[in-house]
Amino acid sequence: MRSSSGWTWLIVAIYGVVVIAMFSGFVFTDRMVYGSDMIPMGYMMRKVVADYWREHGRIPLWDPYILCGLPVVDAMHGDLFYPASLLYLVMPLHRALGYKIVLHVWVAAITMFFLLRTLGLKRRAAFLGGLAYMVAPYLISLTYAGHDAKMFVTALFPLCVMLLEMLIRKPKLLRAGLLGGSIGLLFLTSHPQMTYFSSWGLAIYFLVRVPEMIRQRRILRSLGLVVIAVVLGAAIGSIQVLPAYYYTTNFSPRTGGVSYEFAASWSLHPEEIVSLLYPSFVGYLDSYWGRNPFKLNAESPGPLILLFAIGGFVLAFRRKELSAWLILFVFCPLYALGAHTPLFKIVFHILPGVKFLRAPSLIMFMFSASACVLGAYLFNMVLEQKKTSDYRKLFKWLLVGAIGLTVLSTLAKGVTLGIWNNIFGSVAGKDHRVVGLAQSGLVYDGLRLAIFAIPLLRVILSRYRRKWSSLIVVGIAVGILGTSLPHSTKFVRYIESRQVERSDPLIDYINRDKSIFRVLPLTSSRFYNTNFLPIFGIETTNGFYDNRIRYYDVLVGEGFQNLVNNPNILRITNTKYVILSQPVDHPLLSLRKRFGNLLLYENVGSLPRCFIVHNSEVAKNDSSALALLSDPDFDVSTTAVITNGKRLTSDSVPTGEVAEIETYQPDRVVIKTTIKEPAYLIYSANYLPYWRATVDGSQRPIIRCNISQLGVYLEPGEH
């Protein structure tokens, strides 16, 4: 006989084999796991951090490479303080990013397994629940977009619930400490929205257990220890959360909150609810015909586990210890539907913090967790052979439902889609090729679920012998893999690392210029237009990042149109080179060199990174400042626009003045100046009050100049 711990280790090993098989194209090669947002946005941010960390032994505070600079911690450059990020120091970045994903898929299975064991389920039922959680299309599909932080939260959520359950049962300080540590890890994943949603789930879990704790006279101790755990978790996470919260609420485009319509964007739509059972119904990637702009992931927890979860929901309705999971099973999809139900509107106006969020569909990780818990609960009843009348009636209905759904998804797929279109009108006008792909996928979904579900349900309804239970476990495991993996694996793609860190003649040419400058790529290439150049140490004026600085948004305009249309703004942003795909006639741009279909222009009017002005105009607000900067007769090389500070005027431009950068690091710059008349030293980087300026060892106030630049007042002399 194998010991209890031996079986547990075997299950953990099986999970490891499954995850290695899923990611074999990464584990056994030198390739990189593809992520559309990771490459190059997330990759660039982590490279900035990893390179600086290796060289200086600390995390940089400022990223100068995109959008004229961003704060690293405050704008959240990835999971900076999350323990798994230590992998950046011991292996190449492209391998570290992939191994973090592989590790957390494995962790997701393990945490779900131990949660189910804590809830009292048999080891084999817990094994099936953990297996379903790790191969769920919801979890694995997050790799395609490169949303690794979402995967981390999904993997850690069962751990937090397990520790909360243990604390509720036996309120002890050690358990409160462990729960606080797990909550702290959630904060450090650098995905505040999903961490916030996790807090909802944990709060629901605790609240539904309050009557039980009151009856057992341990509510005060339990509540006190939970408060300690939350405070500890918040303290651990504060190194990431507090700077990000202050920045987002004061300096990002989301300052003051977002509109209801924006908050409801990227929600699920009714057709996506059907896709929870049949992921191909609305499609994804190149077969998506839904109402969102595109679909790079799936919300399904897996077809077979969801079918059993529905059964588990019915049978567990009277089980108080499962009440929280029943609530999450219903609440999460209703909230994820956004404006389609009144629930989202109520939450938007009542709960603090929701007005800063969008994409309510992100809450579906807790739906996936609840589906695995409820499905595993039903597996547990099957293995215990508790064939009550309710049990048999339920499985008869599940069998009938599975047969009916098979007919609707295969033989009557056209009728099904037609009825849907008549009710919702969401199919009309869609690309016929895309709808055709989704229809074909729906047939395969229906057949797969029928092949694995109908025989299983029939066997479960029969009077099978107890010794067959192992075969049933194998059958369910095969069914989980057979219905989930065909979708999950479509989201796992690989690329060669040289596709990200590749160099080319254009990059080599720019890097031969050793001065300090920025480049504005405006091409038809997605890589050049986003954050590709910073991977090679080239600073850019544009870039792609959601959590930008709002002052810079005002300066450059929507879509960077002010950089294109306003020569003054192109000058003050230290944009020395512009990369284009087509020739252009521009007063400041001179063609430097052609590289295939790319043209490198030099901005002959580019101002240096730091320069001296002896004149300033005071603007009442940023709109007035932008109007001044947009005036073709306004000379930005001699005059700055300020919103506060001393107003300077000078009739002449003194000769022999100097402003030279002696030390240039991402978050520390030393400038040597020689000034002959009172002046402002302008430094072309984004203004934030975090910057500190000292002149000859004495701190000086920094003035916000030209809407989004740094300025320091200087008296005549050398500084």
XYZ file of C-alpha atoms in Angstrom, residues 36-708:
673
model
C 0.961 39.439 -27.907
C 1.290 42.029 -25.117
C 4.460 40.498 -23.729
C 6.212 40.963 -27.051
C 7.464 43.544 -27.048
C 5.692 45.643 -24.341
C 6.037 43.401 -21.278
C 9.369 42.029 -22.472
C 10.814 45.526 -22.855
C 9.750 46.590 -19.363
C 11.194 43.514 -17.748
C 14.401 43.854 -19.757
C 14.869 47.421 -18.522
C 14.468 46.180 -14.957
C 16.475 42.962 -15.333
C 19.468 44.601 -17.057
C 19.654 47.416 -14.521
C 19.128 44.992 -11.621
C 22.003 42.792 -12.726
C 24.340 45.752 -13.184
C 23.453 47.898 -10.149
C 21.924 45.438 -7.708
C 18.634 47.318 -7.442
C 15.454 48.087 -9.354
C 15.523 51.340 -11.357
C 12.968 53.978 -10.404
C 12.539 55.454 -13.892
C 12.157 53.964 -17.363
C 13.406 56.502 -19.935
C 12.755 54.308 -22.969
C 9.101 54.961 -23.901
C 6.767 57.962 -23.898
C 9.534 60.296 -22.657
C 9.794 58.283 -19.449
C 7.638 56.466 -16.916
C 8.059 55.637 -13.228
C 8.956 51.960 -12.957
C 7.250 51.020 -9.685
C 4.353 53.464 -9.810
C 3.347 52.699 -13.407
C 3.818 48.996 -12.605
C 6.498 47.597 -14.887
C 5.476 44.022 -14.281
C 5.771 41.908 -11.157
C 8.815 43.748 -9.770
C 8.589 42.430 -6.201
C 6.980 39.059 -6.891
C 9.347 36.262 -5.772
C 9.250 34.463 -9.126
C 10.906 37.503 -10.717
C 14.181 36.367 -9.142
C 14.381 34.032 -12.153
C 15.453 37.113 -14.147
C 18.782 37.004 -12.323
C 19.620 33.345 -12.958
C 18.618 32.727 -16.566
C 18.030 34.586 -19.834
C 14.942 36.775 -19.712
C 13.040 34.918 -22.440
C 13.462 31.657 -20.523
C 12.577 33.198 -17.162
C 9.299 34.556 -18.536
C 8.340 31.141 -19.889
C 9.280 29.245 -16.751
C 7.179 31.600 -14.643
C 4.173 30.598 -16.751
C 4.975 26.877 -16.588
C 5.540 27.080 -12.841
C 2.233 28.810 -12.156
C 0.156 26.435 -14.265
C 1.621 23.676 -12.097
C 1.011 25.717 -8.924
C -2.613 26.284 -9.980
C -3.216 22.535 -10.021
C -1.496 21.996 -6.679
C -3.301 24.811 -4.874
C -6.683 23.650 -6.170
C -5.890 20.062 -5.136
C -5.032 21.057 -1.571
C -8.037 23.380 -1.351
C -10.333 20.505 -2.307
C -8.633 18.218 0.190
C -9.132 20.878 2.866
C -12.812 20.979 1.937
C -12.978 17.249 2.706
C -13.026 15.749 -0.766
C -11.456 12.394 -1.551
C -7.971 12.467 -2.968
C -9.084 11.229 -6.382
C -11.857 13.825 -6.657
C -9.411 16.534 -5.588
C -6.963 15.280 -8.210
C -9.611 15.685 -10.914
C -10.493 19.191 -9.717
C -6.843 20.271 -9.771
C -6.368 18.733 -13.218
C -9.386 20.611 -14.575
C -8.163 23.893 -13.086
C -4.702 23.630 -14.620
C -5.816 22.757 -18.160
C -8.799 25.128 -18.209
C -8.983 27.193 -21.400
C -9.436 30.230 -19.144
C -6.031 29.791 -17.510
C -3.962 28.560 -20.452
C -5.428 31.074 -22.910
C -3.863 33.892 -20.890
C -0.467 32.883 -22.298
C -1.400 34.048 -25.807
C -1.858 37.659 -24.752
C 1.134 37.453 -22.403
C -0.997 38.208 -19.334
C 1.168 36.316 -16.890
C 0.096 38.359 -13.835
C -3.483 37.158 -14.384
C -2.151 33.605 -14.338
C -0.348 34.263 -11.051
C -3.534 35.502 -9.367
C -5.500 32.558 -10.752
C -2.917 30.147 -9.366
C -2.786 31.797 -5.928
C -6.513 32.284 -5.363
C -7.214 28.661 -4.252
C -4.297 28.922 -1.822
C -5.799 32.035 -0.230
C -9.208 30.384 0.102
C -7.658 27.248 1.589
C -5.787 29.250 4.224
C -8.928 31.270 4.991
C -10.883 28.033 5.432
C -8.215 26.704 7.791
C -8.310 29.953 9.766
C -12.111 29.836 10.047
C -11.978 26.268 11.366
C -9.164 26.882 13.853
C -8.408 30.564 14.489
C -4.681 30.597 15.175
C -2.117 33.361 14.766
C 0.159 31.214 12.592
C -2.683 30.570 10.164
C -3.448 34.278 10.076
C 0.196 34.910 9.211
C 0.101 32.371 6.383
C -3.113 33.877 5.015
C -1.584 37.356 5.221
C 1.467 36.139 3.322
C -0.674 34.667 0.553
C -2.688 37.894 0.289
C 0.588 39.795 0.096
C 1.647 37.612 -2.823
C -1.594 38.513 -4.607
C -0.713 42.192 -4.277
C 2.817 41.579 -5.548
C 1.604 39.914 -8.752
C 1.139 43.490 -10.031
C -2.424 42.885 -11.179
C -4.405 45.113 -8.804
C -7.749 44.560 -10.518
C -7.725 40.788 -10.165
C -6.322 41.124 -6.653
C -9.244 43.419 -5.882
C -11.664 40.847 -7.297
C -9.941 38.198 -5.168
C -10.736 40.287 -2.097
C -14.412 40.138 -3.089
C -14.236 36.364 -3.277
C -12.486 36.059 0.078
C -14.954 38.471 1.680
C -17.904 36.461 0.363
C -16.297 33.266 1.612
C -15.861 34.707 5.106
C -19.281 36.353 5.317
C -21.247 33.216 4.464
C -19.447 31.453 7.317
C -20.248 34.137 9.901
C -23.434 32.400 11.221
C -21.446 29.215 11.786
C -18.716 31.102 13.651
C -21.321 32.878 15.780
C -22.902 29.561 16.758
C -19.502 28.176 17.688
C -18.640 31.358 19.619
C -15.422 32.118 17.774
C -16.524 35.006 15.596
C -14.536 37.676 17.443
C -11.299 35.713 17.423
C -11.764 34.709 13.772
C -12.614 38.245 12.723
C -9.655 39.653 14.626
C -7.231 37.198 13.018
C -8.669 37.834 9.547
C -8.137 41.562 10.095
C -4.544 40.819 11.110
C -4.093 38.725 7.964
C -5.513 41.461 5.730
C -3.329 44.125 7.364
C -0.261 41.914 6.980
C -1.088 41.202 3.332
C -1.642 44.890 2.640
C 1.633 45.730 4.372
C 3.517 43.230 2.212
C 1.834 44.515 -0.920
C 2.160 48.185 -0.031
C 5.570 48.437 -1.692
C 3.769 47.917 -5.006
C 0.196 48.995 -4.289
C 0.636 52.368 -2.581
C 2.859 53.953 -5.267
C 0.615 52.537 -8.016
C -2.557 53.769 -6.311
C -1.183 57.274 -5.761
C 0.100 57.462 -9.317
C -3.106 56.128 -10.900
C -5.369 58.431 -8.913
C -3.239 61.538 -9.512
C -1.143 61.303 -12.666
C -2.475 58.641 -15.041
C -5.244 59.153 -17.639
C -7.576 57.355 -15.187
C -7.246 60.097 -12.578
C -10.731 60.835 -11.243
C -12.120 57.569 -12.547
C -13.436 56.478 -15.905
C -16.829 56.664 -17.552
C -19.401 53.934 -17.032
C -19.140 52.991 -20.697
C -15.351 52.657 -20.475
C -15.636 50.622 -17.280
C -18.080 48.252 -18.981
C -15.823 47.742 -22.010
C -14.321 44.308 -22.597
C -17.191 42.694 -20.745
C -18.706 39.398 -21.780
C -21.730 39.311 -24.055
C -24.515 36.704 -24.054
C -22.810 34.623 -26.753
C -19.686 34.403 -24.576
C -21.782 32.836 -21.831
C -22.672 30.021 -24.240
C -18.960 29.727 -25.001
C -18.326 28.770 -21.386
C -19.629 25.319 -22.331
C -18.806 25.396 -26.045
C -15.781 27.706 -26.464
C -16.107 27.652 -30.251
C -19.638 29.059 -30.216
C -18.500 32.674 -30.424
C -14.955 31.709 -31.348
C -11.612 33.283 -30.442
C -8.468 34.467 -32.179
C -9.271 34.302 -35.924
C -12.745 32.731 -35.491
C -14.294 35.342 -33.167
C -17.574 36.899 -34.316
C -18.648 38.494 -31.015
C -19.142 42.134 -30.077
C -15.744 42.937 -28.570
C -13.080 44.244 -30.958
C -11.227 40.917 -30.787
C -10.838 37.873 -28.560
C -7.416 36.608 -27.470
C -8.571 34.370 -24.638
C -11.350 32.040 -23.493
C -13.325 32.234 -20.254
C -14.381 28.588 -20.236
C -13.278 26.493 -17.232
C -13.494 23.481 -19.530
C -16.613 21.896 -21.092
C -16.706 18.659 -19.087
C -15.903 20.222 -15.713
C -18.572 22.872 -16.338
C -21.166 20.213 -17.132
C -20.376 18.443 -13.871
C -20.222 21.791 -12.040
C -23.804 22.489 -13.063
C -24.746 19.166 -11.505
C -22.639 19.947 -8.445
C -24.396 23.312 -8.145
C -27.782 21.585 -7.972
C -26.754 18.946 -5.431
C -24.670 21.313 -3.283
C -27.417 23.875 -2.952
C -28.085 22.895 0.657
C -24.441 22.458 1.655
C -23.611 25.546 3.724
C -19.858 24.998 3.477
C -20.180 25.381 -0.316
C -22.398 28.474 -0.223
C -19.601 30.819 -1.247
C -18.836 28.732 -4.318
C -22.510 28.693 -5.286
C -22.590 32.493 -5.014
C -19.401 32.945 -7.064
C -20.677 30.508 -9.686
C -23.627 32.836 -10.316
C -22.197 36.241 -9.377
C -19.041 36.143 -11.535
C -20.673 35.621 -14.955
C -23.430 38.113 -14.103
C -20.850 40.751 -13.195
C -18.701 39.851 -16.214
C -21.673 40.595 -18.478
C -21.147 44.257 -17.630
C -23.885 46.553 -18.902
C -26.019 43.585 -19.999
C -27.290 43.195 -16.422
C -28.112 45.753 -13.697
C -25.612 44.087 -11.319
C -22.571 45.770 -12.835
C -24.156 49.218 -12.656
C -25.026 48.727 -8.994
C -21.500 47.610 -8.149
C -19.980 50.424 -10.232
C -21.794 53.080 -8.219
C -21.535 51.468 -4.772
C -18.184 49.735 -4.309
C -15.076 51.936 -3.988
C -12.401 51.573 -6.646
C -14.620 50.059 -9.360
C -14.781 53.399 -11.189
C -11.049 53.086 -11.966
C -11.421 49.655 -13.591
C -12.558 48.249 -16.893
C -12.925 44.749 -18.364
C -15.369 43.179 -15.873
C -14.706 39.843 -17.590
C -11.468 39.607 -15.589
C -13.542 38.343 -12.659
C -14.053 35.016 -14.435
C -11.018 33.408 -12.789
C -13.207 32.939 -9.704
C -15.908 31.375 -11.869
C -13.316 28.893 -13.113
C -12.325 28.129 -9.516
C -15.952 27.688 -8.408
C -16.674 25.413 -11.387
C -13.754 23.167 -10.435
C -14.863 23.042 -6.784
C -18.489 22.214 -7.644
C -17.469 19.759 -10.352
C -15.052 18.031 -7.988
C -17.817 17.883 -5.363
C -19.958 15.931 -7.837
C -16.988 13.692 -8.706
C -16.660 13.030 -5.000
C -20.292 11.904 -4.779
C -19.778 9.617 -7.764
C -16.757 7.997 -6.111
C -18.636 7.606 -2.816
C -21.535 5.961 -4.713
C -24.162 7.918 -2.782
C -26.929 7.096 -5.232
C -29.870 8.877 -3.679
C -33.003 9.556 -5.704
C -31.889 13.159 -6.204
C -28.523 11.914 -7.390
C -30.022 9.557 -9.989
C -32.549 12.137 -11.149
C -29.780 14.704 -11.604
C -27.622 12.417 -13.715
C -30.590 11.441 -15.857
C -31.184 15.107 -16.595
C -27.475 15.672 -17.261
C -27.523 12.757 -19.706
C -30.620 14.045 -21.473
C -29.141 17.544 -21.533
C -25.852 16.302 -22.982
C -27.687 14.456 -25.765
C -29.872 17.500 -26.509
C -26.896 19.858 -26.559
C -25.068 17.493 -28.901
C -27.932 17.660 -31.372
C -28.098 21.470 -31.161
C -24.351 21.872 -31.633
C -23.909 19.375 -34.466
C -26.936 18.359 -36.529
C -28.853 21.597 -35.871
C -25.958 24.045 -35.674
C -27.405 26.261 -38.399
C -30.796 26.390 -36.692
C -29.111 27.144 -33.353
C -27.170 30.072 -34.771
C -30.234 31.315 -36.635
C -32.369 31.324 -33.488
C -29.586 33.131 -31.646
C -29.380 35.769 -34.344
C -33.155 36.283 -34.287
C -33.048 36.908 -30.518
C -29.838 38.925 -30.159
C -29.016 40.009 -33.707
C -25.308 39.657 -32.930
C -24.457 37.364 -35.864
C -25.895 39.563 -38.595
C -23.319 41.445 -40.617
C -20.376 39.368 -39.403
C -17.724 37.974 -41.734
C -19.158 34.744 -43.167
C -15.723 33.111 -43.140
C -15.296 33.843 -39.435
C -18.809 32.644 -38.580
C -18.134 29.522 -40.649
C -14.982 28.799 -38.638
C -16.931 29.186 -35.401
C -19.681 26.894 -36.686
C -17.177 24.192 -37.617
C -15.573 24.535 -34.202
C -18.976 24.255 -32.549
C -19.565 20.897 -34.230
C -16.248 19.591 -32.935
C -17.039 20.947 -29.459
C -20.379 19.165 -29.466
C -18.895 15.888 -30.646
C -16.051 16.010 -28.134
C -18.366 16.664 -25.218
C -20.706 13.925 -26.435
C -17.889 11.387 -26.826
C -16.565 11.979 -23.325
C -19.658 13.001 -21.364
C -22.445 10.699 -22.573
C -20.652 7.368 -21.931
C -19.426 8.631 -18.543
C -22.895 9.710 -17.484
C -24.328 6.405 -18.642
C -21.776 4.408 -16.643
C -22.333 6.579 -13.565
C -26.064 5.886 -13.781
C -25.472 2.122 -14.010
C -24.994 -0.138 -11.011
C -21.251 -0.329 -11.409
C -19.071 -2.041 -8.854
C -16.925 -0.029 -6.461
C -13.749 -1.482 -7.971
C -14.634 0.284 -11.222
C -14.205 3.651 -9.555
C -10.546 3.863 -10.603
C -11.583 3.403 -14.219
C -14.180 6.126 -13.801
C -11.481 8.459 -12.435
C -9.350 7.698 -15.487
C -12.354 8.264 -17.736
C -13.145 11.624 -16.161
C -9.481 12.667 -16.350
C -9.338 11.733 -20.032
C -12.610 13.587 -20.584
C -11.261 16.722 -18.901
C -8.136 16.630 -21.039
C -10.053 15.708 -24.185
C -12.520 18.594 -23.920
C -10.219 21.295 -22.531
C -6.861 20.786 -24.234
C -8.101 21.183 -27.843
C -8.911 24.782 -26.894
C -6.174 25.471 -24.353
C -3.319 24.369 -26.587
C -4.430 26.701 -29.392
C -3.346 29.591 -27.204
C 0.149 28.232 -26.557
C 2.501 29.547 -29.224
C 6.264 29.867 -29.394
C 8.738 32.103 -31.156
C 12.496 32.116 -31.430
C 14.085 34.511 -28.948
C 16.024 36.148 -31.767
C 12.693 37.404 -33.142
C 12.499 39.662 -30.078
C 16.146 40.494 -29.534
C 17.002 40.528 -33.217
C 18.996 43.429 -34.527
C 19.017 44.911 -37.996
C 20.953 47.552 -39.954
C 18.560 50.339 -38.936
C 18.999 49.612 -35.224
C 22.764 49.257 -35.607
C 22.902 52.585 -37.440
C 20.950 54.433 -34.747
C 23.029 52.880 -31.966
C 26.213 54.238 -33.526
C 25.000 57.692 -32.508
C 26.267 57.988 -28.913
C 24.481 61.237 -28.081
C 21.345 61.307 -25.915
C 18.194 61.471 -28.029
C 14.849 59.879 -28.768
C 13.402 58.179 -31.846
C 9.827 58.396 -33.126
C 8.881 55.253 -35.098
C 5.786 55.810 -37.256
C 5.747 52.791 -39.529
C 3.433 50.007 -40.636
C 5.424 47.595 -38.445
C 3.775 46.775 -35.111
C 7.144 45.975 -33.554
C 8.727 49.312 -34.416
C 5.610 51.257 -33.494
C 5.287 49.840 -29.987
C 8.227 49.044 -27.742
C 10.682 47.164 -29.926
C 13.474 49.743 -30.131
C 13.874 50.089 -26.322
C 14.903 46.421 -26.162
C 18.128 47.606 -27.838
C 18.576 50.608 -25.550
C 16.985 53.136 -27.926
C 14.708 55.679 -26.259
C 11.450 56.479 -28.040
C 8.980 59.338 -27.990
C 5.969 57.094 -28.491
C 5.213 53.565 -27.312
C 2.395 51.431 -26.017
C 1.427 51.485 -22.353
C -1.965 51.725 -20.650
C -0.773 53.462 -17.488
C 0.803 56.514 -19.088
C 1.365 59.971 -17.575
C -1.606 62.205 -18.324
C 0.507 65.338 -18.768
C 2.306 63.643 -21.646
C -1.011 62.581 -23.167
C -2.007 66.257 -23.288
C 1.336 67.264 -24.805
C 1.452 64.723 -27.641
C -2.295 64.416 -28.249
C -4.393 61.396 -29.085
C -2.513 59.011 -31.338
C 0.617 61.202 -30.977
C -0.921 63.599 -33.507
C 0.789 66.639 -31.951
C 4.175 65.043 -32.537
C 3.286 64.631 -36.194
C 1.532 67.954 -36.772
C 3.301 70.328 -34.382
C 7.004 71.006 -35.105
C 7.472 72.697 -31.719
C 6.461 69.565 -29.803
C 8.612 67.395 -32.034
C 11.543 69.685 -31.124
C 11.147 69.844 -27.336
C 10.743 66.081 -26.947
C 14.374 65.548 -28.004
C 13.160 63.540 -31.028
C 16.252 63.345 -33.207
C 15.150 60.594 -35.596
C 11.822 59.635 -37.145
C 11.285 56.253 -38.808
C 8.669 56.166 -41.573
C 7.414 53.718 -44.176
C 6.636 56.402 -46.757
C 8.445 59.577 -47.874
C 7.244 62.759 -46.179
C 7.575 66.486 -46.786
C 8.118 68.075 -43.365
C 9.917 71.346 -42.545
C 12.105 69.733 -39.863
C 12.753 66.285 -41.348
C 15.689 65.458 -43.588
C 16.101 61.981 -45.084
C 19.179 60.377 -43.522
C 19.147 56.842 -44.912
C 16.864 54.182 -46.416
C 16.717 50.670 -44.945
C 14.622 48.486 -47.229
C 11.045 49.754 -46.903
C 11.929 51.917 -43.884
C 13.110 55.507 -44.109
C 15.186 57.153 -41.373
C 14.673 60.908 -41.135
C 16.663 63.291 -38.947
C 14.882 66.096 -37.124
C 17.202 69.003 -37.860
C 15.401 71.180 -35.304
C 15.611 68.730 -32.417
C 16.504 70.321 -29.103
C 18.964 68.527 -26.810
C 17.831 66.570 -23.759
C 18.572 69.607 -21.575
C 18.645 73.223 -22.698
C 18.512 76.750 -21.254
C 15.762 79.321 -21.764
C 15.703 82.918 -20.527
C 12.043 83.579 -21.243
C 8.870 82.034 -19.873
C 5.169 82.434 -20.457
C 2.710 81.630 -17.675
C -0.324 79.636 -18.808
C -3.503 79.340 -16.730
C -3.963 75.673 -17.602
C -2.678 72.932 -19.880
C -5.068 73.864 -22.696
C -3.648 77.386 -22.747
C -0.116 75.979 -22.603
C -0.827 73.692 -25.566
C -2.216 76.632 -27.544
C 1.030 78.562 -26.967
C 3.205 75.593 -27.926
C 1.125 75.081 -31.068
C 1.767 78.625 -32.301
C 4.281 78.449 -35.190
C 5.759 81.801 -34.084
C 6.453 80.555 -30.550
C 10.196 79.804 -30.148
C 10.512 76.811 -27.834
C 14.317 77.031 -27.890
C 14.274 80.339 -25.989
C 10.934 80.338 -24.143
C 9.239 77.844 -21.857
C 5.568 77.634 -20.933
C 5.087 77.303 -17.178
C 2.051 77.003 -14.936
C 3.795 78.395 -11.849
C 7.163 79.863 -10.937
C 9.007 83.056 -11.901
C 8.192 84.717 -15.182
C 11.425 85.506 -17.040
C 12.017 87.911 -19.898
C 15.190 88.605 -21.840
C 15.786 90.649 -24.970
C 18.892 88.737 -26.024
C 20.368 85.264 -25.972
C 23.642 85.223 -24.003
C 26.597 83.496 -25.646
C 28.932 80.993 -24.048
C 26.306 79.296 -21.888
C 26.599 75.562 -21.309
C 24.246 72.750 -20.288
C 25.999 69.386 -20.511
C 24.980 66.014 -19.093
C 27.863 64.547 -17.089
C 26.078 61.503 -15.599
C 23.121 59.832 -17.266
C 21.286 56.971 -15.590
C 17.600 56.074 -15.800
C 16.782 57.658 -12.442
C 19.748 59.990 -11.816
C 21.078 62.740 -14.060
C 23.924 65.169 -13.325
C 24.062 68.304 -15.487
C 26.842 70.906 -15.538
C 25.718 74.418 -16.460
C 27.219 77.851 -17.041
C 24.535 80.559 -16.855
C 25.023 84.290 -17.568
C 21.473 85.520 -16.914
C 18.594 84.123 -14.797
C 17.201 81.119 -16.637
C 15.265 77.906 -16.545
C 17.129 74.681 -17.214
C 14.666 72.480 -19.133
C 15.124 68.728 -18.954
C 13.145 66.805 -21.544
C 11.601 64.067 -19.404
C 8.112 63.681 -18.052
C 7.278 65.761 -15.017
C 6.208 63.996 -11.846
C 6.553 65.392 -8.321
C 8.713 62.374 -7.442
C 11.704 63.996 -9.123
C 14.063 65.900 -6.820
C 16.507 68.552 -7.973
C 19.578 69.792 -6.138
C 21.661 72.718 -7.325
C 25.173 72.706 -5.865
C 23.931 70.418 -3.077
C 20.837 72.455 -2.159
C 17.372 71.228 -3.044
C 15.424 73.364 -5.495
C 11.761 73.165 -6.550
C 11.042 71.563 -9.906
C 8.716 73.540 -12.166
C 6.374 71.788 -14.607
C 7.314 73.287 -17.960
C 5.895 72.808 -21.447
C 3.009 70.796 -19.949
C 5.063 67.686 -19.241
